[in-house]
Structure formats: structure tokens, C-alpha cells
Coordinates of C-alpha atoms and ligand atoms in Angstrom, one line a residue:
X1 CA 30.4 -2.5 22.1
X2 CA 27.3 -5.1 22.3
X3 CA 27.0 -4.8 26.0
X4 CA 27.0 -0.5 25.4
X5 CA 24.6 -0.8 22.7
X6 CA 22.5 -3.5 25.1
X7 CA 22.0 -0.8 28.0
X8 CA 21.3 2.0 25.4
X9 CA 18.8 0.2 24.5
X10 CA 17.3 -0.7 27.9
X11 CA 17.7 2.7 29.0
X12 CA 15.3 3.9 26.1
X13 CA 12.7 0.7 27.0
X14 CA 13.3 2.4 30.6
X15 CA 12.0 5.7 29.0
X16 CA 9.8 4.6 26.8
X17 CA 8.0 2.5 29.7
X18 CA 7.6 5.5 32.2
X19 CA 5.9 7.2 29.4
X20 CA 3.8 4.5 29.0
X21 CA 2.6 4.5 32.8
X22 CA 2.9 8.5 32.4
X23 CA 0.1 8.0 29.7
X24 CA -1.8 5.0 31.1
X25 CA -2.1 7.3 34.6
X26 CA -3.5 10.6 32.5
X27 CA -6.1 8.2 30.4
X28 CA -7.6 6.6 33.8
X29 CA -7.7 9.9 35.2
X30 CA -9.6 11.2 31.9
X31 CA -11.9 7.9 32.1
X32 CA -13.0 9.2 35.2
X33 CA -13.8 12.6 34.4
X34 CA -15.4 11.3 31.4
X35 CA -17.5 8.6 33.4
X36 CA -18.5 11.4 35.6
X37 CA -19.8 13.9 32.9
X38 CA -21.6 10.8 32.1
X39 CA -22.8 10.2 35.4
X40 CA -23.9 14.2 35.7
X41 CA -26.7 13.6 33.5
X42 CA -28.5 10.8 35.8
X43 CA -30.0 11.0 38.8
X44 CA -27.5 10.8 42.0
X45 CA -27.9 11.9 45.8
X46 CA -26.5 15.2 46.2
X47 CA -23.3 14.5 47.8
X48 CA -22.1 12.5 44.8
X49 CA -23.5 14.6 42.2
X50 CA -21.4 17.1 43.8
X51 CA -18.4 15.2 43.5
X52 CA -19.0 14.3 39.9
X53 CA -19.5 17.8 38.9
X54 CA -15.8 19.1 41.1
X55 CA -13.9 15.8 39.1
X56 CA -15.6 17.5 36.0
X57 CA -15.1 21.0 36.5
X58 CA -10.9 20.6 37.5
X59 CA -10.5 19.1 34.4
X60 CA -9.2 21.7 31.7
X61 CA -8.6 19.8 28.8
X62 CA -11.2 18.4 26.1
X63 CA -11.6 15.1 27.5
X64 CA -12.6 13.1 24.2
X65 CA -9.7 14.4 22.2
X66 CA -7.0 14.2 24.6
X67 CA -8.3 10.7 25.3
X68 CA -7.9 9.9 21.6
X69 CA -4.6 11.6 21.6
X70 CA -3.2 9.5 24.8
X71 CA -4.5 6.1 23.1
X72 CA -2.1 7.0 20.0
X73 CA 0.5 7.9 22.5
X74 CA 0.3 4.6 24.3
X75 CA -0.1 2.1 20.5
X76 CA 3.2 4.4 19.8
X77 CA 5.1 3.4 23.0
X78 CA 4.0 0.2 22.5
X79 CA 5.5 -0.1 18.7
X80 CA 8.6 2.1 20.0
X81 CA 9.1 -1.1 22.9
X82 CA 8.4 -3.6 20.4
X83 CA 11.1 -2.5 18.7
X84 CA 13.7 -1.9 21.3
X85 CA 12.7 -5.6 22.9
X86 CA 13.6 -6.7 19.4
X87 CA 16.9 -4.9 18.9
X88 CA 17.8 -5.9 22.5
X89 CA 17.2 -9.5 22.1
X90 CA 19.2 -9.6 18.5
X91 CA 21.5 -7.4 20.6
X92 CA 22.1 -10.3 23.4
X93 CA 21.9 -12.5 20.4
X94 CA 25.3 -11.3 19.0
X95 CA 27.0 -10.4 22.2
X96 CA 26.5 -14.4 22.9
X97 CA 28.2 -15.2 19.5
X98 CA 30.7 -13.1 20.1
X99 CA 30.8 -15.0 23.6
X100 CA 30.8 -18.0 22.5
X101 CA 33.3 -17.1 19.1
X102 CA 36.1 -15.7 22.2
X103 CA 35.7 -19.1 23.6
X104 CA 36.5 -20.7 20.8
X105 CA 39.3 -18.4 19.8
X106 CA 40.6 -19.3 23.1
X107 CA 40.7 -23.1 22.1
X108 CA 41.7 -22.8 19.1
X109 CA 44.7 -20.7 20.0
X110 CA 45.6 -23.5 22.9
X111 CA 45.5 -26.0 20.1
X112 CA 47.4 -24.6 17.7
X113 CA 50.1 -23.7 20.6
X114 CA 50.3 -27.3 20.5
X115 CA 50.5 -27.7 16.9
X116 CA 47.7 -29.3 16.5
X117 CA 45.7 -27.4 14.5
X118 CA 44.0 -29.2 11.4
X119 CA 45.4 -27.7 7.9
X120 CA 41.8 -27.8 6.2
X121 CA 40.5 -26.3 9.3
X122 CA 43.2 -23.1 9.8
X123 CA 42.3 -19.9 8.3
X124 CA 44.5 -19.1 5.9
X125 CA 45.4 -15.9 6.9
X126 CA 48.4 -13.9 5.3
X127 CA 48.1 -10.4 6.2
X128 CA 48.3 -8.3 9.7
X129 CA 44.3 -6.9 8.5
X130 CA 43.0 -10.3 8.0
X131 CA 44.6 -11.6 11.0
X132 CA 43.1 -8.6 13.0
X133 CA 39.6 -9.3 11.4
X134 CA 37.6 -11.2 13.3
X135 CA 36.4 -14.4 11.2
X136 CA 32.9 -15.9 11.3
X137 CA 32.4 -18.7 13.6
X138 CA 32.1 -21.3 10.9
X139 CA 34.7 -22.0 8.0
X140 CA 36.2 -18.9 6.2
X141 CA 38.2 -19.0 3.0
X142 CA 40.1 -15.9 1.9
X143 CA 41.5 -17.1 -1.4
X144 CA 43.8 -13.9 -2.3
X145 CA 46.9 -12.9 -0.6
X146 CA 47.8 -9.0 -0.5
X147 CA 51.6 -7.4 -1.2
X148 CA 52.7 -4.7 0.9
X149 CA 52.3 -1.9 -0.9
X150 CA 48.2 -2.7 -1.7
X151 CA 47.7 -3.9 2.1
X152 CA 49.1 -0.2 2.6
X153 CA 46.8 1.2 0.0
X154 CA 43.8 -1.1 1.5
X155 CA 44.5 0.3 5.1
X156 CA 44.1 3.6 3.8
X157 CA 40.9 3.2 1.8
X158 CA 39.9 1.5 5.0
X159 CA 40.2 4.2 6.9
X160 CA 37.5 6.0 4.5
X161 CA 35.4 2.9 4.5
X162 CA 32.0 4.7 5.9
X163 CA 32.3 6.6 2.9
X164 CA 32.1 4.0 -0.1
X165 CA 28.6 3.0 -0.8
X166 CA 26.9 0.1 0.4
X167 CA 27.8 -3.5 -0.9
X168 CA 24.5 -4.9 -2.8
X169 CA 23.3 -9.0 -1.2
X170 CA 21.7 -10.6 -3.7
X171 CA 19.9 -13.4 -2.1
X172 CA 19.6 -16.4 -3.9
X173 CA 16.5 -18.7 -3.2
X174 CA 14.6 -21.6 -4.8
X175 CA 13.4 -25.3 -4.2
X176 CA 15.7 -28.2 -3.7
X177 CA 17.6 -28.9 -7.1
X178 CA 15.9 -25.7 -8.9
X179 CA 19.5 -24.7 -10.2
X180 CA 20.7 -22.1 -7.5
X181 CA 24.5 -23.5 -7.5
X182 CA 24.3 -23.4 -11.5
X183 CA 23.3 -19.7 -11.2
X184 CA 26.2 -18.7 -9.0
X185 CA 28.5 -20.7 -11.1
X186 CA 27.2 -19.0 -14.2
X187 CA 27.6 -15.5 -12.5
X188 CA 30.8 -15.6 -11.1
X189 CA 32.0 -17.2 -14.5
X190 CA 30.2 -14.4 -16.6
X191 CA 32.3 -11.1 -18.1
X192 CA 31.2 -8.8 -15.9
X193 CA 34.5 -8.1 -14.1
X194 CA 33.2 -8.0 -10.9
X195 CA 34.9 -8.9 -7.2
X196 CA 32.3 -11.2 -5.7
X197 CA 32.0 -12.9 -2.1
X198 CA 29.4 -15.6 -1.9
X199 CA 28.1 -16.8 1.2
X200 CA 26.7 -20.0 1.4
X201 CA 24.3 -21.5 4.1
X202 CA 24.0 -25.5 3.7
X203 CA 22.9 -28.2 6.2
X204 CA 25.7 -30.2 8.3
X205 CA 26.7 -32.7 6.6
X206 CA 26.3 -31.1 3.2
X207 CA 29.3 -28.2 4.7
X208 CA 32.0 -27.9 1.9
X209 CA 30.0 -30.3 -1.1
X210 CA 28.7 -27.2 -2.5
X211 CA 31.4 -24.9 -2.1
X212 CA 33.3 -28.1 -3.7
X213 CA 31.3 -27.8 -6.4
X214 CA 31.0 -24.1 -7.7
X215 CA 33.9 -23.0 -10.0
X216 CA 35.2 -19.8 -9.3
X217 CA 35.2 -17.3 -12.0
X218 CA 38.1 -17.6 -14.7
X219 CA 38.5 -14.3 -16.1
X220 CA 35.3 -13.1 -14.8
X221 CA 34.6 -12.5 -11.0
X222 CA 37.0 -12.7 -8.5
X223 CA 35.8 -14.6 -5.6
X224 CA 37.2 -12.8 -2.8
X225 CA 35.4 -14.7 -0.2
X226 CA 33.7 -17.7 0.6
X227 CA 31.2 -17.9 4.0
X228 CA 29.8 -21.6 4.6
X229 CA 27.6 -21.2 7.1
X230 CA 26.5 -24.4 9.0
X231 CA 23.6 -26.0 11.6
X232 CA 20.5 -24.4 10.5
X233 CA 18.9 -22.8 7.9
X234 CA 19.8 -19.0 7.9
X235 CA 15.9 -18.0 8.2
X236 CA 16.2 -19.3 11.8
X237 CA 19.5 -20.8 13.7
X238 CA 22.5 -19.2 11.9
X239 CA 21.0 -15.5 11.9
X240 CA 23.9 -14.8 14.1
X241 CA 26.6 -16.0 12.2
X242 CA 24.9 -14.4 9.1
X243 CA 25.5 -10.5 10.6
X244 CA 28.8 -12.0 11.5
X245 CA 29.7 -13.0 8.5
X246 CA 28.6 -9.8 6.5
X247 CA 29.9 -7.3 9.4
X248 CA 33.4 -9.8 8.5
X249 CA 32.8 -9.0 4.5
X250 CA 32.2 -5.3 4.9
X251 CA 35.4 -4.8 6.8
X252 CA 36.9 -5.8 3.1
X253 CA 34.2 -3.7 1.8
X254 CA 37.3 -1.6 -1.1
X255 CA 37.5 -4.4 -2.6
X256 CA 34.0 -6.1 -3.0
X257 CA 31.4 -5.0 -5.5
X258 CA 28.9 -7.6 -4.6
X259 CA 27.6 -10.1 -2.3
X260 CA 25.6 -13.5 -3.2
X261 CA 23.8 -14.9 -0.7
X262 CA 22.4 -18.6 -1.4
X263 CA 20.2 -20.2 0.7
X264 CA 19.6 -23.4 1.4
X265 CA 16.5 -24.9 -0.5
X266 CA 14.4 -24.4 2.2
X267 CA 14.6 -21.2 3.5
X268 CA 11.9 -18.7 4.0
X269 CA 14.2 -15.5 2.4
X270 CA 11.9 -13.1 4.4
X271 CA 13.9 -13.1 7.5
X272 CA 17.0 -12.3 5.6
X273 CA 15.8 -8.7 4.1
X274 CA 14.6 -7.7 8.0
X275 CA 18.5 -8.3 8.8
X276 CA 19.4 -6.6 6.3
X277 CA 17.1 -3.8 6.4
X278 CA 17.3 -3.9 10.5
X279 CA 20.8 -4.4 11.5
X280 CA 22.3 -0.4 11.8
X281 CA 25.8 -1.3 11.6
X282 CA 25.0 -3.6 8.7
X283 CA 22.8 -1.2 7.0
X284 CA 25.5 1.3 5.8
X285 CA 27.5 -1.1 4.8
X286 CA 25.6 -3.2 2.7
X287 CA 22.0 -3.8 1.2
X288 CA 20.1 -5.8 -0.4
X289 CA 19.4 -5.5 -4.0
X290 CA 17.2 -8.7 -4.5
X291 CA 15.8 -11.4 -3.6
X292 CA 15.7 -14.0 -6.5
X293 CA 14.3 -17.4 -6.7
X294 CA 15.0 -19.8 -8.7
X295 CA 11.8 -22.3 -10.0
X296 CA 12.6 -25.4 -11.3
X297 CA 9.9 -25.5 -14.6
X298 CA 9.7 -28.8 -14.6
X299 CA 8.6 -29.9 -10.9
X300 CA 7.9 -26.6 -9.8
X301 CA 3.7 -28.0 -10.2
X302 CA 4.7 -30.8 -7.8
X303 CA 6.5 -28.4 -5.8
X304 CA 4.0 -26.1 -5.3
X305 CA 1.2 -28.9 -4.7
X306 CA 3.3 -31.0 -2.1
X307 CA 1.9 -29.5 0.9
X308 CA -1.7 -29.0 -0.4
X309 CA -3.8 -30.6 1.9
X310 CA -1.4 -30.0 5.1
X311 CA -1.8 -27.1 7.6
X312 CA 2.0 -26.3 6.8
X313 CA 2.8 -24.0 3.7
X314 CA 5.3 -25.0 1.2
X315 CA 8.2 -22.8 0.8
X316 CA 8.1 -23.0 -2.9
X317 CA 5.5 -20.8 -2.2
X318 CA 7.0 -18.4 -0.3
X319 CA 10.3 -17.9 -2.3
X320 CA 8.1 -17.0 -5.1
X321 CA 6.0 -14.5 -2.6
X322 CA 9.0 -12.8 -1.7
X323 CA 10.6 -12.9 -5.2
X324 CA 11.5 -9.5 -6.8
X325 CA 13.3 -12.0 -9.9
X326 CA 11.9 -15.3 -10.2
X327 CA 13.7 -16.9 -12.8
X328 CA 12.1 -19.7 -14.9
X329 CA 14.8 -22.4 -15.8
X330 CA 14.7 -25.9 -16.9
X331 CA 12.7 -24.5 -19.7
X332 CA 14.2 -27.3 -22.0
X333 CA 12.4 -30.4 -19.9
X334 CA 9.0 -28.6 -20.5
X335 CA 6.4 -27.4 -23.2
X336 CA 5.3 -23.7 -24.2
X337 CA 1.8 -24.5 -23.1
X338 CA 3.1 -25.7 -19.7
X339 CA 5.7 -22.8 -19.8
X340 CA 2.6 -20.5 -20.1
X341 CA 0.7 -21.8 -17.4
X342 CA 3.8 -22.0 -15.3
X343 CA 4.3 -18.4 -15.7
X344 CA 0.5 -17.5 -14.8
X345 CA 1.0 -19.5 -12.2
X346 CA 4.0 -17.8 -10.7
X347 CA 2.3 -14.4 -11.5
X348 CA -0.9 -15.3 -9.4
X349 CA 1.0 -15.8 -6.5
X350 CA 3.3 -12.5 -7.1
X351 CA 2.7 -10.1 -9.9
X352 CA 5.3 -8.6 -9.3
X353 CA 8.3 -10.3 -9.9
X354 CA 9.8 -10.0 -12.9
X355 CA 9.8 -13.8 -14.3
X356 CA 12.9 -15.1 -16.8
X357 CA 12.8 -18.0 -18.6
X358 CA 16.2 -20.1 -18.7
X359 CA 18.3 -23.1 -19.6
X360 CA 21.2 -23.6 -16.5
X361 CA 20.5 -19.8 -15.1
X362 CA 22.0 -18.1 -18.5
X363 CA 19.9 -15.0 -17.9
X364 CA 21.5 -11.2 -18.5
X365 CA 23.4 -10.3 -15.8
X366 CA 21.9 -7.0 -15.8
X367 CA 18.9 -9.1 -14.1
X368 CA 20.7 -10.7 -11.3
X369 CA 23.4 -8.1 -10.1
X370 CA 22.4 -4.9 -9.3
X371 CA 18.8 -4.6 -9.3
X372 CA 17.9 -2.0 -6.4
X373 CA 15.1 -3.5 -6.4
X374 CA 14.6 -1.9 -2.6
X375 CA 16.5 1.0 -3.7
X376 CA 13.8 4.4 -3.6
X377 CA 15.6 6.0 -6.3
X378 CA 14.6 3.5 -8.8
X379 CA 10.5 4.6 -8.0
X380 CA 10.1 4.5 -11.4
X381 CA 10.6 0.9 -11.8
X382 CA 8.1 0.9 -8.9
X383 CA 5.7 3.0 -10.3
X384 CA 5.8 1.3 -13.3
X385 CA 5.2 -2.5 -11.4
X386 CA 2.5 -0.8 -9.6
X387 CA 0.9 0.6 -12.7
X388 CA 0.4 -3.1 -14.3
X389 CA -0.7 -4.6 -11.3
X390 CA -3.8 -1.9 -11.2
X391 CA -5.7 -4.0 -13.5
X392 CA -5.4 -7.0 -11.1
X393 CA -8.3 -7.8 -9.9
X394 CA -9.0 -9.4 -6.5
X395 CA -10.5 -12.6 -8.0
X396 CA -7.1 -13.9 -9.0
X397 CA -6.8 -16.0 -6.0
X398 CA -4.7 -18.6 -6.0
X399 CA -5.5 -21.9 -4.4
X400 CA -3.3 -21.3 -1.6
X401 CA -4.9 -17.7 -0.7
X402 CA -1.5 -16.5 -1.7
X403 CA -2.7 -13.4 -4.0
X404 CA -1.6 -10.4 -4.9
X405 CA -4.0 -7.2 -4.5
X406 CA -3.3 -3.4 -5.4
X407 CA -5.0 -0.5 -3.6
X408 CA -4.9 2.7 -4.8
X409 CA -6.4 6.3 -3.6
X410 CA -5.6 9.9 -4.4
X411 CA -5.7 12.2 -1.3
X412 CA -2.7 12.9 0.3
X413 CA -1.5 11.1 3.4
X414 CA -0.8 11.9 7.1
X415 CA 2.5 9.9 7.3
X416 CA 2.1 8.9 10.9
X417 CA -1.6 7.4 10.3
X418 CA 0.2 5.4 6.9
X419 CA 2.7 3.9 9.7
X420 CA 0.3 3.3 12.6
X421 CA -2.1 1.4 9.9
X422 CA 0.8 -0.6 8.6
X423 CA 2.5 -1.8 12.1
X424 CA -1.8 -2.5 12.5
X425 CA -1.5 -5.1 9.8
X426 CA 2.0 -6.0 10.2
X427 CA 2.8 -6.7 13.5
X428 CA -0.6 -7.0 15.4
X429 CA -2.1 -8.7 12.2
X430 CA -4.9 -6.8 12.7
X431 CA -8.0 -8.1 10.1
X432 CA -6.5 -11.4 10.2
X433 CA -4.3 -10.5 7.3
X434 CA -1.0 -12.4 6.4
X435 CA 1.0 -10.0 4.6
X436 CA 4.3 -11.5 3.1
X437 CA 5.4 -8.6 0.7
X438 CA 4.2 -4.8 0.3
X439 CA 4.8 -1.7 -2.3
X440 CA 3.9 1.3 -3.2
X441 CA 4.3 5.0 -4.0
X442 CA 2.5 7.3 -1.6
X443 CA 1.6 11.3 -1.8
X444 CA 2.2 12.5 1.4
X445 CA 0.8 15.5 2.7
X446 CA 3.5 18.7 3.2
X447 CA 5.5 17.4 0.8
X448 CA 6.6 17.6 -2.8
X449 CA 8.3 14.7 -2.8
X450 CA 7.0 11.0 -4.6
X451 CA 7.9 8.7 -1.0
X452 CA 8.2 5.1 -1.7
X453 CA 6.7 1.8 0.7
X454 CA 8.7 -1.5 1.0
X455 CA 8.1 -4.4 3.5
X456 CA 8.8 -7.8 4.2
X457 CA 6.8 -9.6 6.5
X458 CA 6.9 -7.4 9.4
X459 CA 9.8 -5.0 8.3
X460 CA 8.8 -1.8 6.8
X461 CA 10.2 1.3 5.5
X462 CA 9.2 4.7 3.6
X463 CA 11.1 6.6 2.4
X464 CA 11.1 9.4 0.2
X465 CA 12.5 8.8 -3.5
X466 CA 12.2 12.2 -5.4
X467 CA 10.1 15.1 -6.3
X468 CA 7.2 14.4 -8.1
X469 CA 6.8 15.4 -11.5
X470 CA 4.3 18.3 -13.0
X471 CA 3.0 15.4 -15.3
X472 CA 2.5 13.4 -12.9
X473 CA -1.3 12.0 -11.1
X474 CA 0.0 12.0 -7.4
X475 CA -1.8 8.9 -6.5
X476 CA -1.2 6.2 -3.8
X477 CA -0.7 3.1 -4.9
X478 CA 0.2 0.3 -2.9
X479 CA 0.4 -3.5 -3.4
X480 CA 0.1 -6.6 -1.2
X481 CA 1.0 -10.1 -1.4
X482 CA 0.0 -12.3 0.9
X483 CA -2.8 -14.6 1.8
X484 CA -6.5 -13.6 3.5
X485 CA -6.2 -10.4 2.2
X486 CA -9.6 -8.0 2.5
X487 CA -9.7 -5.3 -0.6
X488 CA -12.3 -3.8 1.2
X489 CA -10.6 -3.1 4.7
X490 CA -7.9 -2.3 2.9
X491 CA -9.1 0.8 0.4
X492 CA -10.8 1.3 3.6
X493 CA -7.7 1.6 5.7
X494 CA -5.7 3.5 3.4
X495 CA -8.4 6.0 3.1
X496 CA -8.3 6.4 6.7
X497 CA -4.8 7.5 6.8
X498 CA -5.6 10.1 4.6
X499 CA -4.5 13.9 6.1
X500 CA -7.2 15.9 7.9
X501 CA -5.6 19.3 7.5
X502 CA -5.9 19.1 3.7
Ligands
GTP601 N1 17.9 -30.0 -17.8 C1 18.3 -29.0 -17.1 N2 19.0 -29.3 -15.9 C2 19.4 -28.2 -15.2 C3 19.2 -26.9 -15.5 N3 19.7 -26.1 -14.6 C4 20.3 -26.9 -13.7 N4 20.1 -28.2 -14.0 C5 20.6 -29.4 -13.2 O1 19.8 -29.5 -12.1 C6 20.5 -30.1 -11.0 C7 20.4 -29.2 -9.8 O2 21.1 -28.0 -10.0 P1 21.7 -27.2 -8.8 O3 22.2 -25.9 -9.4 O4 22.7 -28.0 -8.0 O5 20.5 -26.9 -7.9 P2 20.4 -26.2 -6.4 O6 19.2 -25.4 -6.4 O7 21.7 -25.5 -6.1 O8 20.2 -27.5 -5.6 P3 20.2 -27.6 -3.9 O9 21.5 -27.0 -3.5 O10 20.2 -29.1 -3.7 O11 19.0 -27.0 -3.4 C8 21.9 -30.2 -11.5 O12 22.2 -31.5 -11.9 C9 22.0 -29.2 -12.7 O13 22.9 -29.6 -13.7 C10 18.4 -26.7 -16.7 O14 18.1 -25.5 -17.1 N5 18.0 -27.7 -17.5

């Protein structure tokens, strides 16, 4: 399946390549002719004048317009082989795992032939499905066992699974000790009835403390599921293991209404949303609903201050960038004044996020379960986010250069120029700009519908939401986060995308 997938995807690279050289070819051919009609208008011997005027003359087409047009065409190829490179090399990626997962299969069936298998280590596997499924590579706990008559039911449902909506991730974030543990313990203890896997990526030696120490829901969630994953932090090492382990969650997807993802404390949660947002199999089967951090109130200061006066950026920082929730707790080891600040604080990196004060993560759970905070039909929420951060003005920079800046603009947009400007700044970081979070409502032009912007670091999507109302003042708004931000370039910019046949 990997290895298919892997030549598709070098056959369109193949493609996409000979268009390139296709294109490179036609624009050194219309250099020429454009060099020559150049050349026409200065003195030359005869003979070459001649030739210059013959190069000139065969050529039909408008040479400073198709020249423009074939420089798009080659930044597109370019962004279109980005992309493939990128899918190919996650694409080699799994087909390794899944390598290196066979291998281990192999073993472990040789060493349980010999009975040797350790208990603690054995999947516990009581059904023909789960025994069919294959597990993630690290430890796996299924802590419910099926009768006949539901596995029956289940295998039917399964067959219709395509059809059941996506599974919302909730990734939990936050410093060391800032109460991420206590906030899954409180959810899957809270009333909400739910059937929750939790997936939880720790350091070596830590594997099995924290799953040790989370109580599973009495009378509240059902914890169908328990991932640990091990050796790395999942922004970098265990990315593989991470699809794994959700492509091994989704199989169960009837009878799961939510993921939790917690991260170690020092994670970077913006690699987690592009594998979310980039992984096709993954994306109809589940998505992710939030990203929320927790802040410990009372050493968040320190926290956020540690790494100062280094060149390297302290990931306190970045959990709160990326935040769509950040929630306050600890709020009993620290004043109202300092609460105050704290929360000014927070909002200067990210005005965006919604920020909840707490004591031990007892927040609504309407807040932390299904947020859609990336979901387009809740533009709305979006508008209104946008709407309050209008006001901001560009001189709330934080120390770090982590600020948050809105743009807005009212002509309607050419969609292609709205994407080529944002793969400008995202990928090529073009004007220097490090842009961790983006989001906005756009008008776009030849169409009556409100389209909505999301991205994460490099990761972006638009897409459209619903049709504007008759109320409504179509404007574009769009808000960054991130540090070395230019308002100027960026107005600018998104008045450059704006459509010329309007
Ligand atoms: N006083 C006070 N203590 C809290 C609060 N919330 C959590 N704690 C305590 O803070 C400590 C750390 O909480 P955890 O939930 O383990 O934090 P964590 O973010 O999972 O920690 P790591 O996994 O090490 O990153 C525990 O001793 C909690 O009991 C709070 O609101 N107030």
C-alpha cells in the first residue's frame, strides 16, 4: 500500500518535473526574444540585426505576459514538488515503520512460540478484530473485551466506517508540571459520558509512570485505549508511531467519540496539527479540534523568561503561540494583580486564545472537548476572534517578538494569488517573517461564499465555510502570530492578492 502510494507519488514528481524543464525551456527561449527586441533598438552590424529581428518576428506570443505567466507556472511546480518530496519522504517514513514493526512481529511471534513472552509486555488481545489490527510499535492497552454478538455488531458498523464522522484529537500541551495529567484525569473522570482514547507521548524512562498515574473515568469516560508512545518527543522522533497509533485508533473509530493527545512538556504542538491536517488517510478519520495548553500561573513568569538571553526559544512560548485554549491554572498559588498581568501577558503573545483561569484543570468541559476550533463551519467563532483582535495594534510586541498582528482589506481576492502569497511567507519565508499561527475570513472573488484561512507553521488550508450573509461587510481579515512580523508588507501583500477582473 506504502510502496503504491510511494511510486504514485514519484510518478507525479516525474510529471511535475518535465513540466518544469517544459517551462524553464519556453522562458529561456522568451528571454531571448525578449533580449533581442532589446537589442533591436541599438546599433548592430547588419547580419546580426538581422537575426535579432527573425528571433523577434517568429515569436507569436506577447513576450512580457507569457514570461510572467511561465514564472507563475514554474513557483507552482516548485510548491506542487515541494509537496510531493514531502508526502514521499513521510511516505518512506511509514513504509520503514511498518518495516521495521514486521520485523518485530516476526520476533515477537518466535518468542512467544517459545513461551517466553513477558505478561506486562503481551497485548492483551481478546477478539479476532483486535488480533487482526495492527498495534502500534510501542505498548498498547485495550482495556475492554467484546462478546460475540457486539464484535458482530462492530464488524458491521466497520464495514460503514468511512461513513461516521471524523474522531476530534485534542492535543494537550503545556510546560513541565503545568497540570496536563490533572486535566486528563479531570476529563475522563467528568459526566460527560463519553468513550475516550488517550494517547500519551513520554520520555524513556518515564514510559508507564504517567499512564500509572491517571485514573480512568468511573462513571464518566470510558477509556477505550491507551497509546504510550516512547524515545522522542512526538514533534520530532515518534511522528511515525504517532500516524500509527491514530490509523490503529480509527480502525475502532464506532466506538470512540474522542481522542486526547498529551504531549510531553516539551513539545512544539505545531508539528502535530500538519499531521493531522496532512496525512490523507488520517484526515477522514480523525481531526483535530484543539490545541490546548496548559500554563502553570505560578512559574509560568520564570517559564517564559528562562531562555531570555539565549538564541534558543522557550517552548513555553510556543505552546501558548499555538494555543487555540490556554488554560490558566494554579490560580490558587497567585494574586489577582499577577493573575491580570499573567493574562496580558498570555494575550500579547496570542490574542487569540481563549484563556481560562483554573484550580487542578476544573474548567467546563464544553471548553476542552469539542471545540472545532479548525472546523470552517464554526467561522462565526472566527469572525468574531478576528473582530476583537482589529483593535490590536502592532505596538503590542512582546519581548520575545512573538506578537500577534491583524490585517484586514475589503476587495475581493483572486484565490490563487491568496495561496502563492501565503506558501511566499510560509515556506520560503519570504520578508524574513516567522509565522507560527494564521486566521482569517477571506471574500473571494466569483464566489458567494464566506471562505475561511487556517495554518500552522507551514501547513495551510482555505476553505470555504458558508454563504455570506446580506448583513454582512465582506471584508478580509486575517491574523498572524508569530515573531518579525512587517504590518506594512503585509497589508501590502494582501492587497496584492486582490482580483484583477473585479
Ligand atoms: N496548587 C496547585 N497544584 C496543582 C494544580 N494543578 C495541578 N497541580 C499539581 O501540580 C503538579 C503537576 O501536575 P501534573 O498534572 O502532573 O503536571 P504535568 O503537566 O502533567 O507534568 P509533566 O508530565 O511533568 O509535564 C501535581 O503535583 C499536581 O497535583 C493547581 O491548580 N494548584
Amino acid at each position: 500500500m506504502n510502496k503504491k502510494k510511494v511510486h504514485e507519488i514519484e510518478h507525479q514528481l516525474g510529471e511535475e518535473n518535465e513540466m518544469i524543464k517544459a517551462a524553464i525551456d519556453e522562458l529561456k527561449n522568451l528571454q531571448k526574444v525578449k533580449e533581442a527586441s532589446t537589442a533591436l533598438k541599438v546599433w548592430q552590424p547588419a547580419i546580426v540585426h538581422g537575426r535579432q529581428r527573425e528571433i523577434v518576428e517568429n515569436c507569436s506570443v506577447p513576450v512580457d505576459s507569457r514570461i510572467n505567466v511561465l514564472e507563475m507556472e514554474i513557483k507552482l511546480c516548485r510548491q506542487q514538488i515541494f509537496g510531493f518530496l514531502k508526502s514521499r519522504r513521510d511516505e518512506n517514513g511509514r513504509l520503514e515503520a511498518v518495516k521495521e514493526k514486521l520485523s518485530k512481529k516476526k520476533r515477537f511471534e518466535t518468542v512467544e512460540g517459545k513461551g517466553g513472552f513477558p505478561s506486562k509486555e503481551k497485548p492483551q488481545t481478546n477478539t479476532k478484530m483486535e488480533e487482526e489490527d495492527e498495534g502500534p510499535p510501542l505498548a498498547v492497552e485495550i482495556n475492554e473485551t467484546l462478546d460475540s454478538q457486539s464484535f458482530n455488531q462492530s464488524l458491521q458498523k466497520h464495514e460503514n466506517l468511512d461513513e461516521l464522522p471524523p474522531v476530534g484529537v485534542t492535543v494537550i500541551t503545556g510546560y513541565l508540571g503545568a497540570g496536563k495529567s490533572t486535566l486528563v484525569n479531570y476529563i475522563l473522570n467528568g459526566k460527560h459520558g463519553k468513550r475516550i482514547a488517550v494517547i500519551l507521548n513520554e520520555f524513556g524512562e518515564e514510559i508507564g509512570v504517567e499512564r500509572a498515574m491517571i485514573n480512568e473515568g468511573e462513571g464518566g469516560a470510558v477509556v477505550e485505549e491507551w497509546v504510550e508512545l516512547a524515545n522522542g518527543c512526538i514533534c520530532c522522533t515518534v511522528k511515525h508511531s504517532l500516524v500509527q497509533a491514530l490509523e490503529q485508533l480509527v480502525q475502532r473509530k464506532e466506538r470512540l467519540d474522542h481522542i486526547l493527545l498529551e504531549t510531553t512538556g516539551l513539545a512544539n504542538p505545531a508539528p502535530l496539527a500538519s499531521i493531522l491536517w496532512l496525512d490523507d488517510q488520517l484526515e477522514a478519520a480523525v481531526k483535530l479540534d484543539s490545541i490546548i495548553t496548559v500554563v502553570d500561573a505560578k512559574n509560568l513568569r520564570f517559564q517564559l523568561k528562562t531562555h531570555q538571553d539565549s538564541s534558543t526559544f522557550p517552548e513555553a512560548f510556543l505552546q501558548i503561540a499555538f494555543a487555540d485554549v490556554v488554560i490558566l491554572n494554579k490560580v490558587d498559588l497567585v494574586s489577582k494583580n499577577v493573575l491580570e498581568e499573567l493574562e496580558r501577558e498570555i494575550h500579547s503573545i496570542n490574542s487569540l486564545a481563549n484563556i481560562i483561569n483554573s484550580v487542578r484543570c476544573q474548567v467546563d468541559m464544553s471548553i476542552v472537548l469539542n471545540c472545532n476550533a479548525y472546523d470552517a463551519s464554526h467561522a462565526a467563532h472566527l469572525e468574531q476572534l478576528l473582530e476583537e483582535n482589529k483593535s490590536l495594534t502592532t505596538k503590542d510586541l512582546h519581548d520575545s517578538g512573538v506578537r500577534t498582528m491583524c490585517v484586514c482589506d475589503s476587495q475581493q481576492l483572486d484565490l490563487d494569488k491568496v495561496r502563492l502569497w501565503l506558501e511566499e511567507i510560509l515556506w520560503d519565508k519570504k520578508y524574513d517573517m516567522d509565522i507560527y499561527r494564521c486566521k482569517g475570513v477571506l471574500n473571494v472573488v466569483n464566489s458567494d461564499e464566506l471562505h475561511t484561512v487556517q495554518a500552522v507553521r507551514e501547513i495551510y488550508e482555505i476553505v470555504p465555510a458558508r454563504k455570506w450573509k446580506k448583513e454582512e461587510n465582506k471584508t478580509n481579515k486575517i491574523v498572524f502570530i508569530g515573531r518579525s512580523l512587517n504590518e506594512d508588507i503585509l497589508i501590502e501583500c494582501l492587497r496584492g492578492c486582490a482580483s484583477t477582473t473585479c
